Coordinates of N, CA and C in Angstrom, one line a residue:
M1 N 77.7 25.1 93.0 CA 78.9 24.5 92.4 C 80.0 25.4 92.4
I2 N 79.8 26.7 92.0 CA 80.8 27.7 91.9 C 81.4 27.9 93.3
L3 N 80.5 28.0 94.3 CA 81.0 28.3 95.6 C 81.9 27.1 96.1
V4 N 81.6 25.9 95.8 CA 82.4 24.8 96.1 C 83.8 24.9 95.5
I5 N 83.8 25.3 94.2 CA 85.1 25.4 93.5 C 86.0 26.5 94.1
L6 N 85.3 27.6 94.5 CA 86.1 28.7 95.2 C 86.7 28.2 96.5
L7 N 85.9 27.5 97.3 CA 86.4 27.0 98.5 C 87.6 26.0 98.3
L8 N 87.5 25.2 97.3 CA 88.6 24.4 97.0 C 89.9 25.2 96.7
A9 N 89.7 26.3 95.9 CA 90.8 27.1 95.5 C 91.4 27.8 96.7
M10 N 90.6 28.2 97.6 CA 91.1 29.0 98.8 C 91.8 28.0 99.8
Q11 N 91.3 26.8 99.9 CA 91.8 25.9 100.8 C 92.9 25.0 100.3
S12 N 93.2 25.1 99.0 CA 94.1 24.1 98.4 C 95.5 24.2 98.9
G13 N 95.9 25.4 99.5 CA 97.2 25.5 100.1 C 97.5 24.5 101.2
C14 N 96.4 24.0 101.9 CA 96.6 23.1 103.0 C 95.9 21.8 102.7
S15 N 95.6 21.5 101.5 CA 94.9 20.3 101.1 C 96.0 19.1 101.0
G16 N 95.5 17.9 100.9 CA 96.4 16.8 100.9 C 96.8 16.4 99.5
F17 N 96.3 17.1 98.5 CA 96.7 16.8 97.1 C 98.0 17.4 96.7
K18 N 99.0 16.6 96.6 CA 100.4 17.1 96.2 C 101.0 16.1 95.2
E19 N 100.3 15.8 94.1 CA 100.7 14.7 93.2 C 101.8 15.3 92.3
T20 N 102.7 14.5 91.9 CA 103.8 14.9 91.0 C 103.3 15.1 89.6
F21 N 103.7 16.2 88.9 CA 103.3 16.4 87.5 C 104.3 15.8 86.6
N22 N 104.2 14.5 86.3 CA 105.1 13.8 85.5 C 104.6 13.9 84.0
F23 N 105.5 14.0 83.1 CA 105.1 14.2 81.7 C 104.8 12.8 81.0
T24 N 105.4 11.7 81.5 CA 105.2 10.4 80.8 C 105.1 9.4 81.9
S25 N 104.5 8.2 81.5 CA 104.5 7.1 82.4 C 104.6 5.8 81.6
I26 N 104.7 4.6 82.2 CA 105.0 3.4 81.5 C 103.8 2.4 81.7
D27 N 103.3 1.8 80.6 CA 102.2 0.9 80.8 C 102.7 -0.5 81.1
E28 N 101.8 -1.5 81.2 CA 102.2 -2.8 81.7 C 103.1 -3.5 80.7
E29 N 103.1 -3.1 79.4 CA 104.0 -3.7 78.4 C 105.3 -2.9 78.2
G30 N 105.5 -1.9 79.1 CA 106.7 -1.1 79.0 C 106.7 0.0 78.0
N31 N 105.6 0.3 77.5 CA 105.5 1.4 76.5 C 105.3 2.8 77.2
V32 N 105.9 3.8 76.7 CA 105.7 5.1 77.2 C 104.4 5.7 76.8
I33 N 103.6 6.1 77.8 CA 102.3 6.7 77.5 C 102.2 8.1 78.1
E34 N 101.1 8.8 77.7 CA 101.0 10.2 78.2 C 100.7 10.1 79.7
N35 N 100.9 11.3 80.3 CA 100.8 11.4 81.8 C 99.3 11.1 82.2
D36 N 99.2 10.3 83.2 CA 97.8 9.9 83.7 C 97.1 11.2 84.2
N37 N 97.9 12.1 84.7 CA 97.2 13.4 85.3 C 96.4 14.1 84.2
L38 N 96.7 13.9 83.0 CA 96.0 14.6 81.9 C 94.6 14.2 81.8
T39 N 94.2 13.0 82.4 CA 92.8 12.6 82.4 C 92.1 12.9 83.6
L40 N 92.7 13.6 84.5 CA 92.0 13.9 85.8 C 90.8 14.9 85.5
P41 N 89.8 14.8 86.3 CA 88.7 15.7 86.2 C 89.1 17.1 86.4
A42 N 88.3 18.1 85.9 CA 88.7 19.5 85.9 C 88.9 19.9 87.4
R43 N 88.0 19.5 88.3 CA 88.1 19.9 89.7 C 89.4 19.5 90.3
K44 N 89.9 18.2 90.0 CA 91.1 17.8 90.6 C 92.3 18.5 90.0
L45 N 92.3 18.8 88.7 CA 93.3 19.6 88.1 C 93.4 21.0 88.7
L46 N 92.2 21.6 89.0 CA 92.2 22.9 89.6 C 92.8 22.8 91.0
S47 N 92.5 21.8 91.7 CA 93.0 21.7 93.1 C 94.5 21.5 93.0
Q48 N 95.0 20.7 92.1 CA 96.5 20.6 92.0 C 97.2 21.8 91.6
G49 N 96.5 22.5 90.6 CA 97.1 23.8 90.1 C 97.2 24.8 91.2
M50 N 96.1 24.9 92.1 CA 96.1 25.8 93.2 C 97.1 25.4 94.3
D51 N 97.3 24.1 94.4 CA 98.4 23.7 95.4 C 99.7 24.3 95.0
D52 N 100.1 24.1 93.7 CA 101.4 24.6 93.3 C 101.4 26.1 93.3
Y53 N 100.3 26.8 92.9 CA 100.3 28.2 92.8 C 100.5 28.8 94.2
N54 N 99.8 28.3 95.2 CA 99.9 28.8 96.5 C 101.3 28.7 97.2
V55 N 102.1 27.9 96.6 CA 103.5 27.8 97.2 C 104.5 28.4 96.2
G56 N 104.0 29.1 95.2 CA 104.9 29.8 94.3 C 105.5 29.0 93.1
K57 N 104.9 27.8 92.9 CA 105.3 27.0 91.8 C 104.5 27.3 90.5
Y58 N 104.7 28.6 90.0 CA 103.9 29.1 88.9 C 104.1 28.3 87.6
F59 N 105.3 27.9 87.4 CA 105.6 27.2 86.1 C 104.8 25.9 86.0
T60 N 104.7 25.1 87.1 CA 103.9 23.9 87.0 C 102.4 24.2 87.2
A61 N 102.1 25.2 88.0 CA 100.7 25.5 88.2 C 100.0 25.9 86.9
V62 N 100.7 26.6 86.1 CA 100.0 27.1 84.8 C 99.8 25.9 83.9
Q63 N 100.5 24.8 84.0 CA 100.3 23.7 83.2 C 99.0 23.0 83.6
F64 N 98.6 23.0 84.8 CA 97.3 22.4 85.3 C 96.2 23.3 84.8
F65 N 96.4 24.6 84.9 CA 95.3 25.5 84.5 C 95.1 25.4 83.0
E66 N 96.2 25.4 82.2 CA 96.1 25.3 80.8 C 95.4 23.9 80.3
E67 N 95.7 22.9 81.1 CA 95.1 21.6 80.8 C 93.6 21.7 81.0
I68 N 93.1 22.4 82.0 CA 91.7 22.6 82.2 C 91.1 23.3 80.9
L69 N 91.8 24.3 80.5 CA 91.3 25.1 79.4 C 91.3 24.4 78.1
N70 N 92.3 23.5 78.0 CA 92.3 22.7 76.7 C 91.3 21.5 76.7
R71 N 91.2 20.9 77.9 CA 90.3 19.6 77.9 C 88.9 19.9 78.4
Y72 N 88.8 20.9 79.2 CA 87.4 21.2 79.8 C 87.1 22.7 79.7
P73 N 87.1 23.2 78.5 CA 86.9 24.7 78.3 C 85.6 25.2 78.7
F74 N 84.6 24.3 78.8 CA 83.2 24.8 79.2 C 82.9 24.4 80.6
S75 N 83.8 23.9 81.4 CA 83.6 23.5 82.8 C 83.5 24.7 83.7
P76 N 82.8 24.6 84.8 CA 82.8 25.8 85.8 C 84.2 26.1 86.2
E77 N 85.1 25.2 86.3 CA 86.5 25.4 86.7 C 87.3 26.3 85.7
A78 N 86.8 26.3 84.5 CA 87.6 27.0 83.4 C 87.8 28.5 83.7
I79 N 86.8 29.1 84.3 CA 86.9 30.5 84.5 C 88.0 30.9 85.5
L80 N 88.0 30.1 86.6 CA 89.1 30.4 87.5 C 90.5 30.0 87.0
A81 N 90.5 28.9 86.2 CA 91.8 28.4 85.6 C 92.3 29.5 84.6
E82 N 91.4 30.1 83.9 CA 91.7 31.2 82.9 C 92.4 32.4 83.6
L83 N 91.8 32.8 84.8 CA 92.3 33.9 85.5 C 93.7 33.5 86.2
K84 N 93.8 32.4 86.7 CA 95.0 32.0 87.4 C 96.1 31.7 86.4
A85 N 95.8 31.3 85.2 CA 96.9 31.2 84.2 C 97.5 32.6 83.9
A86 N 96.6 33.6 83.9 CA 97.1 35.0 83.7 C 98.0 35.4 84.9
D87 N 97.5 35.0 86.1 CA 98.3 35.3 87.3 C 99.7 34.7 87.3
C88 N 99.7 33.4 86.8 CA 101.0 32.7 86.7 C 102.0 33.5 85.8
S89 N 101.5 33.9 84.6 CA 102.4 34.6 83.7 C 102.9 35.9 84.4
Y90 N 102.0 36.6 85.1 CA 102.4 37.8 85.8 C 103.5 37.5 86.9
H91 N 103.3 36.5 87.7 CA 104.3 36.2 88.7 C 105.6 35.7 88.1
L92 N 105.5 35.1 86.9 CA 106.8 34.7 86.2 C 107.5 35.8 85.5
G93 N 106.9 37.0 85.6 CA 107.6 38.2 85.0 C 107.3 38.4 83.5
K94 N 106.3 37.6 83.0 CA 105.9 37.7 81.6 C 104.8 38.7 81.5
Y95 N 105.1 40.0 81.7 CA 104.1 41.0 81.9 C 103.2 41.3 80.6
L96 N 103.9 41.2 79.4 CA 103.1 41.5 78.2 C 102.2 40.3 77.9
E97 N 102.6 39.1 78.2 CA 101.8 37.9 78.0 C 100.6 37.9 79.0
A98 N 100.9 38.3 80.3 CA 99.9 38.3 81.3 C 98.9 39.4 80.9
L99 N 99.3 40.5 80.5 CA 98.4 41.6 80.1 C 97.4 41.1 79.0
M100 N 98.0 40.4 78.0 CA 97.1 39.9 77.0 C 96.1 38.9 77.5
L101 N 96.5 38.1 78.5 CA 95.6 37.1 79.1 C 94.5 37.8 79.9
Y102 N 94.9 38.8 80.6 CA 93.9 39.6 81.4 C 92.9 40.3 80.5
E103 N 93.4 40.8 79.4 CA 92.5 41.5 78.4 C 91.5 40.5 77.8
E104 N 92.0 39.3 77.5 CA 91.1 38.2 77.0 C 90.1 37.8 78.0
F105 N 90.5 37.7 79.2 CA 89.5 37.4 80.3 C 88.4 38.5 80.4
E106 N 88.9 39.8 80.3 CA 87.9 40.9 80.4 C 87.0 40.9 79.2
E107 N 87.4 40.5 78.0 CA 86.6 40.5 76.9 C 85.5 39.3 77.0
R108 N 86.0 38.2 77.5 CA 85.1 37.0 77.6 C 84.1 37.1 78.8
H109 N 84.5 37.8 79.9 CA 83.7 37.8 81.1 C 83.6 39.2 81.6
P110 N 83.0 40.2 80.9 CA 83.0 41.6 81.3 C 82.2 41.9 82.5
T111 N 81.3 41.0 82.9 CA 80.5 41.2 84.1 C 80.9 40.3 85.3
N112 N 82.0 39.7 85.1 CA 82.5 38.8 86.2 C 82.9 39.6 87.4
A113 N 82.6 39.0 88.6 CA 82.8 39.7 89.9 C 84.3 40.0 90.2
S114 N 85.2 39.3 89.4 CA 86.6 39.5 89.6 C 87.1 40.7 88.8
M115 N 86.3 41.4 88.1 CA 86.7 42.5 87.2 C 87.6 43.5 87.8
P116 N 87.3 44.0 89.1 CA 88.2 45.0 89.7 C 89.6 44.4 89.8
Y117 N 89.8 43.2 90.2 CA 91.1 42.6 90.3 C 91.7 42.5 88.9
V118 N 91.0 42.2 87.9 CA 91.5 42.1 86.5 C 92.0 43.4 86.1
L119 N 91.3 44.5 86.3 CA 91.7 45.8 85.9 C 92.9 46.2 86.7
Y120 N 93.0 45.9 87.9 CA 94.2 46.2 88.8 C 95.4 45.5 88.2
Q121 N 95.2 44.2 87.9 CA 96.4 43.5 87.3 C 96.8 44.0 86.0
K122 N 95.9 44.4 85.1 CA 96.3 45.0 83.9 C 97.1 46.2 84.1
A123 N 96.8 47.1 85.1 CA 97.6 48.2 85.4 C 98.9 47.8 85.9
M124 N 99.0 46.8 86.8 CA 100.2 46.3 87.3 C 101.2 45.7 86.3
C125 N 100.6 45.1 85.3 CA 101.5 44.6 84.2 C 102.3 45.7 83.6
N126 N 101.6 46.9 83.4 CA 102.3 48.0 82.8 C 103.2 48.7 83.9
Y127 N 102.8 48.7 85.1 CA 103.5 49.3 86.2 C 104.9 48.6 86.4
K128 N 104.8 47.3 86.3 CA 106.0 46.5 86.5 C 107.0 46.7 85.3
R129 N 106.6 47.2 84.2 CA 107.4 47.5 83.1 C 108.1 48.8 83.1
I130 N 107.8 49.6 84.1 CA 108.5 50.9 84.3 C 110.0 50.7 84.6
D131 N 110.8 51.3 83.8 CA 112.3 51.1 83.8 C 113.0 52.3 84.3
R132 N 114.2 52.5 83.9 CA 115.0 53.7 84.3 C 114.4 54.9 83.7
I133 N 114.8 56.0 84.3 CA 114.2 57.3 83.9 C 114.6 57.7 82.4
D134 N 115.6 57.1 81.9 CA 116.0 57.4 80.5 C 115.4 56.4 79.5
R135 N 114.5 55.6 79.9 CA 113.9 54.6 79.0 C 112.5 55.0 78.6
D136 N 111.9 54.2 77.8 CA 110.5 54.4 77.3 C 109.6 54.6 78.4
P137 N 108.8 55.7 78.5 CA 107.9 55.9 79.6 C 106.5 55.3 79.4
S138 N 106.3 54.6 78.3 CA 105.0 54.1 78.0 C 104.4 53.2 79.1
G139 N 105.2 52.4 79.8 CA 104.7 51.6 80.9 C 104.0 52.4 81.9
A140 N 104.6 53.6 82.3 CA 104.0 54.4 83.3 C 102.7 55.1 82.7
E141 N 102.7 55.4 81.5 CA 101.5 56.1 80.9 C 100.4 55.1 80.8
Q142 N 100.7 53.8 80.4 CA 99.6 52.8 80.3 C 99.1 52.4 81.7
A143 N 100.0 52.3 82.7 CA 99.6 52.0 84.1 C 98.7 53.0 84.6
I144 N 99.0 54.3 84.4 CA 98.1 55.4 84.9 C 96.7 55.2 84.2
R145 N 96.7 54.9 82.9 CA 95.4 54.8 82.2 C 94.6 53.7 82.8
H146 N 95.2 52.5 83.1 CA 94.5 51.4 83.6 C 94.1 51.6 85.0
F147 N 94.9 52.2 85.8 CA 94.5 52.5 87.2 C 93.3 53.4 87.2
N148 N 93.3 54.4 86.4 CA 92.2 55.4 86.3 C 90.9 54.7 85.9
Q149 N 91.1 53.7 84.9 CA 89.9 52.9 84.5 C 89.3 52.2 85.7
L150 N 90.2 51.6 86.5 CA 89.7 50.9 87.7 C 89.0 51.8 88.7
L151 N 89.7 53.0 88.9 CA 89.1 53.9 89.9 C 87.8 54.5 89.4
K152 N 87.6 54.7 88.1 CA 86.4 55.2 87.6 C 85.3 54.2 87.7
A153 N 85.6 52.9 87.3 CA 84.6 51.9 87.3 C 84.2 51.3 88.6
Y154 N 85.3 51.2 89.5 CA 85.1 50.6 90.8 C 85.8 51.4 91.9
P155 N 85.2 52.6 92.2 CA 85.9 53.5 93.1 C 86.1 53.0 94.5
D156 N 85.2 52.0 94.9 CA 85.3 51.5 96.3 C 85.8 50.1 96.3
S157 N 86.6 49.7 95.3 CA 87.1 48.3 95.3 C 88.3 48.2 96.3
P158 N 88.7 47.0 96.7 CA 89.8 46.8 97.7 C 91.1 47.3 97.1
Y159 N 91.2 47.6 95.8 CA 92.4 48.0 95.1 C 92.5 49.5 94.9
S160 N 91.5 50.3 95.3 CA 91.5 51.7 95.0 C 92.6 52.5 95.7
A161 N 92.8 52.2 97.0 CA 93.8 53.0 97.7 C 95.2 52.8 97.0
E162 N 95.5 51.6 96.7 CA 96.8 51.3 96.1 C 96.9 51.8 94.7
A163 N 95.8 51.7 94.0 CA 95.8 52.3 92.6 C 96.1 53.8 92.6
E164 N 95.5 54.5 93.6 CA 95.7 55.9 93.7 C 97.2 56.2 94.0
A165 N 97.7 55.4 94.9 CA 99.1 55.7 95.3 C 100.1 55.4 94.2
R166 N 99.8 54.3 93.5 CA 100.7 53.9 92.4 C 100.5 54.9 91.2
T167 N 99.3 55.4 91.0 CA 99.1 56.4 90.0 C 100.0 57.7 90.3
K168 N 100.0 58.1 91.5 CA 100.8 59.3 91.9 C 102.3 59.0 91.7
A169 N 102.8 57.8 92.0 CA 104.2 57.4 91.8 C 104.5 57.4 90.3
A170 N 103.6 56.8 89.5 CA 103.9 56.8 88.1 C 103.9 58.2 87.5
T171 N 103.0 59.1 88.0 CA 102.9 60.4 87.5 C 104.2 61.2 87.9
E172 N 104.8 60.9 89.1 CA 106.1 61.5 89.4 C 107.1 61.0 88.5
F173 N 107.1 59.7 88.1 CA 108.1 59.2 87.2 C 108.0 59.9 85.9
L174 N 106.8 60.2 85.4 CA 106.7 60.9 84.1 C 107.2 62.3 84.2
A175 N 107.0 63.0 85.3 CA 107.5 64.3 85.5 C 109.1 64.2 85.5
N176 N 109.6 63.3 86.2 CA 111.0 63.1 86.3 C 111.6 62.8 84.9
H177 N 110.9 62.0 84.1 CA 111.4 61.7 82.8 C 111.5 63.0 82.0
E178 N 110.5 63.8 82.1 CA 110.6 65.1 81.3 C 111.8 65.9 81.8
Y179 N 112.0 65.9 83.1 CA 113.2 66.7 83.6 C 114.5 66.1 83.1
F180 N 114.5 64.8 82.9 CA 115.7 64.1 82.4 C 116.0 64.6 81.0
V181 N 114.9 64.8 80.2 CA 115.1 65.3 78.8 C 115.6 66.7 78.9
V182 N 115.1 67.5 79.8 CA 115.5 68.9 80.0 C 117.0 68.9 80.3
E183 N 117.5 68.0 81.1 CA 118.9 67.9 81.4 C 119.7 67.7 80.2
Y184 N 119.3 66.8 79.3 CA 120.0 66.6 78.0 C 120.1 67.9 77.2
Y185 N 119.0 68.7 77.1 CA 119.0 69.9 76.3 C 119.9 70.9 77.0
V186 N 119.9 71.0 78.3 CA 120.8 72.0 79.0 C 122.3 71.6 78.8
R187 N 122.6 70.4 79.0 CA 124.0 69.9 78.8 C 124.5 70.2 77.4
T188 N 123.6 70.1 76.4 CA 124.0 70.4 75.0 C 123.8 71.8 74.6
A189 N 123.5 72.7 75.6 CA 123.2 74.1 75.3 C 122.1 74.4 74.3
K190 N 121.1 73.5 74.3 CA 119.9 73.7 73.5 C 118.8 74.3 74.4
Y191 N 119.0 75.5 74.8 CA 118.2 76.1 75.8 C 116.7 76.4 75.4
D192 N 116.5 76.7 74.1 CA 115.2 76.9 73.7 C 114.3 75.6 73.8
Q193 N 114.9 74.5 73.4 CA 114.3 73.2 73.6 C 114.0 72.9 75.0
A194 N 115.0 73.2 75.9 CA 114.9 73.0 77.3 C 113.7 73.7 77.9
A195 N 113.6 75.0 77.4 CA 112.5 75.8 77.9 C 111.1 75.3 77.5
V196 N 111.0 74.8 76.3 CA 109.8 74.2 75.8 C 109.4 73.0 76.7
R197 N 110.4 72.1 77.0 CA 110.1 70.9 77.8 C 109.8 71.3 79.2
L198 N 110.4 72.3 79.8 CA 110.1 72.8 81.1 C 108.7 73.3 81.2
N199 N 108.3 74.1 80.2 CA 106.9 74.6 80.2 C 105.9 73.5 80.1
Y200 N 106.2 72.5 79.3 CA 105.3 71.3 79.2 C 105.3 70.6 80.6
L201 N 106.4 70.4 81.2 CA 106.5 69.7 82.5 C 105.6 70.4 83.5
L202 N 105.7 71.7 83.6 CA 105.0 72.5 84.6 C 103.5 72.5 84.3
A203 N 103.1 72.5 83.0 CA 101.7 72.5 82.6 C 101.1 71.1 82.9
A204 N 101.8 70.0 82.6 CA 101.3 68.7 82.8 C 101.4 68.1 84.2
Y205 N 102.4 68.5 84.9 CA 102.7 68.0 86.2 C 103.0 69.1 87.3
P206 N 102.0 70.0 87.4 CA 102.3 71.2 88.3 C 102.5 70.8 89.8
K207 N 102.0 69.7 90.2 CA 102.1 69.3 91.6 C 103.2 68.3 91.9
S208 N 104.0 68.0 90.9 CA 105.1 67.1 91.0 C 106.2 67.6 91.9
S209 N 106.9 66.8 92.6 CA 108.0 67.2 93.5 C 109.1 68.0 92.8
I210 N 109.3 67.7 91.5 CA 110.3 68.4 90.7 C 109.9 69.7 90.2
A211 N 108.6 70.1 90.3 CA 108.1 71.3 89.7 C 108.8 72.6 90.3
P212 N 109.0 72.7 91.6 CA 109.7 73.9 92.0 C 111.1 74.1 91.4
T213 N 111.9 73.0 91.3 CA 113.2 73.1 90.7 C 113.1 73.4 89.2
A214 N 112.0 72.8 88.6 CA 111.8 73.1 87.1 C 111.5 74.6 86.9
T215 N 110.7 75.1 87.8 CA 110.3 76.6 87.7 C 111.5 77.5 87.9
E216 N 112.4 77.1 88.8 CA 113.6 77.9 89.0 C 114.5 77.8 87.8
L217 N 114.7 76.6 87.3 CA 115.5 76.4 86.1 C 115.0 77.2 84.9
L218 N 113.7 77.1 84.7 CA 113.1 77.9 83.6 C 113.4 79.3 83.7
A219 N 113.2 79.9 84.9 CA 113.5 81.3 85.1 C 114.9 81.6 84.8
R220 N 115.9 80.8 85.1 CA 117.3 81.0 84.8 C 117.5 81.0 83.3
I221 N 116.9 80.1 82.6 CA 117.1 80.0 81.2 C 116.5 81.2 80.5
E222 N 115.2 81.6 80.9 CA 114.6 82.7 80.3 C 115.3 84.0 80.6
A223 N 116.1 84.1 81.7 CA 116.8 85.3 82.0 C 118.2 85.3 81.3
G224 N 118.5 84.2 80.5 CA 119.8 84.1 79.9 C 120.9 83.8 80.8
D225 N 120.6 83.1 81.9 CA 121.6 82.7 82.9 C 121.4 81.2 83.3
P226 N 121.6 80.3 82.3 CA 121.4 78.9 82.5 C 122.6 78.4 83.5
P227 N 122.3 77.3 84.2 CA 123.4 76.8 85.1 C 124.6 76.4 84.3
G228 N 125.8 76.7 84.9 CA 127.0 76.4 84.2 C 127.8 75.2 84.7
S229 N 128.8 75.5 85.5 CA 129.7 74.5 85.9 C 129.2 73.5 86.9
K230 N 128.2 73.9 87.7 CA 127.6 73.0 88.7 C 126.3 72.4 88.3
L231 N 126.3 71.8 87.1 CA 125.1 71.3 86.6 C 124.5 70.2 87.5
S232 N 125.4 69.4 88.1 CA 124.9 68.3 88.9 C 123.9 68.6 90.0
S233 N 124.1 69.8 90.5 CA 123.2 70.3 91.6 C 121.8 70.5 91.1
W234 N 121.7 70.7 89.8 CA 120.4 71.0 89.2 C 119.6 69.7 88.7
F235 N 120.4 68.7 88.6 CA 119.8 67.4 88.0 C 120.0 66.3 88.9
P236 N 119.2 66.1 89.9 CA 119.3 65.0 90.9 C 119.0 63.7 90.1
K237 N 119.4 62.6 90.7 CA 119.1 61.2 90.2 C 117.7 60.9 90.5
L238 N 116.9 60.8 89.5 CA 115.4 60.6 89.7 C 115.0 59.3 88.9
N239 N 114.2 58.5 89.6 CA 113.7 57.3 89.0 C 112.2 57.2 89.6
L240 N 111.7 56.0 89.5 CA 110.3 55.7 90.0 C 110.4 55.8 91.5
P241 N 109.6 56.7 92.1 CA 109.6 56.8 93.6 C 108.8 55.6 94.2
D242 N 109.1 55.4 95.5 CA 108.4 54.3 96.2 C 106.9 54.7 96.3
W243 N 106.0 53.9 95.8 CA 104.6 54.2 95.8 C 104.0 54.3 97.2
T244 N 104.6 53.6 98.2 CA 104.1 53.7 99.5 C 104.2 55.1 100.2
L245 N 105.1 55.9 99.6 CA 105.2 57.3 100.1 C 103.9 58.1 99.8
F246 N 103.1 57.6 98.9 CA 101.9 58.3 98.5 C 100.6 57.7 99.1
G247 N 100.8 56.8 100.1 CA 99.7 56.1 100.8 C 99.6 54.7 100.3
G248 N 98.7 53.9 101.0 CA 98.5 52.5 100.7 C 99.4 51.6 101.6
K249 N 99.3 50.3 101.4 CA 100.0 49.4 102.1 C 101.2 48.8 101.3
D250 N 102.2 48.4 101.9 CA 103.4 47.9 101.2 C 103.2 46.4 101.0
E251 N 102.2 46.1 100.2 CA 102.0 44.7 99.8 C 101.1 44.7 98.6
E252 N 101.2 43.6 97.8 CA 100.3 43.5 96.7 C 99.2 42.5 97.1
D253 N 98.0 42.8 96.8 CA 96.8 41.9 97.1 C 96.6 40.9 96.0
D254 N 96.9 39.7 96.2 CA 96.8 38.7 95.1 C 95.5 37.9 95.3
S255 N 94.6 38.4 96.1 CA 93.3 37.7 96.3 C 92.5 37.8 95.0
V256 N 91.6 36.9 94.8 CA 90.7 36.9 93.7 C 89.3 36.9 94.2
G257 N 88.5 37.9 93.7 CA 87.1 38.0 94.1 C 86.3 36.8 93.7
P258 N 85.0 36.7 94.1 CA 84.2 35.6 93.7 C 84.1 35.5 92.2
V259 N 84.3 34.3 91.7 CA 84.2 34.0 90.2 C 82.9 33.4 89.9
V260 N 82.1 34.1 89.1 CA 80.7 33.6 88.8 C 80.5 33.8 87.3
H261 N 79.5 33.1 86.9 CA 79.1 33.2 85.4 C 78.4 34.5 85.2

């Protein structure tokens, strides 16, 4: 049964089911009634949801998946619907909501065969929240934590190479964030605080690309010769680097592993 459901999900992009998701209909007496689609069996709802999902209609797809969870929570289709509802939130840019849904899936189905994908998506929800270098770096910190969780639990998963590359990119971002803080202290002549942050940067991120510049700047500050009029040459514009520079493919794998009880 589960294998049949998975085949339906994979083949739904080219299936003949493309019915309209109307919210109301009219009965023979002209009264407004609830959508007839709401009474469809779970398998048909899953097929329709996957049809919309596969062409990027995440807003309507999630309604089919949620209908399965509301009306058929104990059906075999519910597991895949639960996971794809989280995917819809992710693709709609609702990263905190998606993260919560992936975490709930993990709690309910800790031994599910899709767990490497779920851990990867949890990391990506945080990775997508990484903003400018002057903003809160917690997205990068949490992304690294979840990527490392994936790599430790499933080192040979299809997501490992990309997880390693994105971890390196996020680590570079954190090093660059520290250097941005140093820039503030240098510009405001708070050299002692700048030296403290530089020492932390070099201890925490010794292999970062900014480490040689940080080492040189620290030596200048400790020698009592901080950079003066040409500060811009010391502080390049640094943000999240392209993760593909650290290996991996320039694409996100949205495949879902086998879903089993």
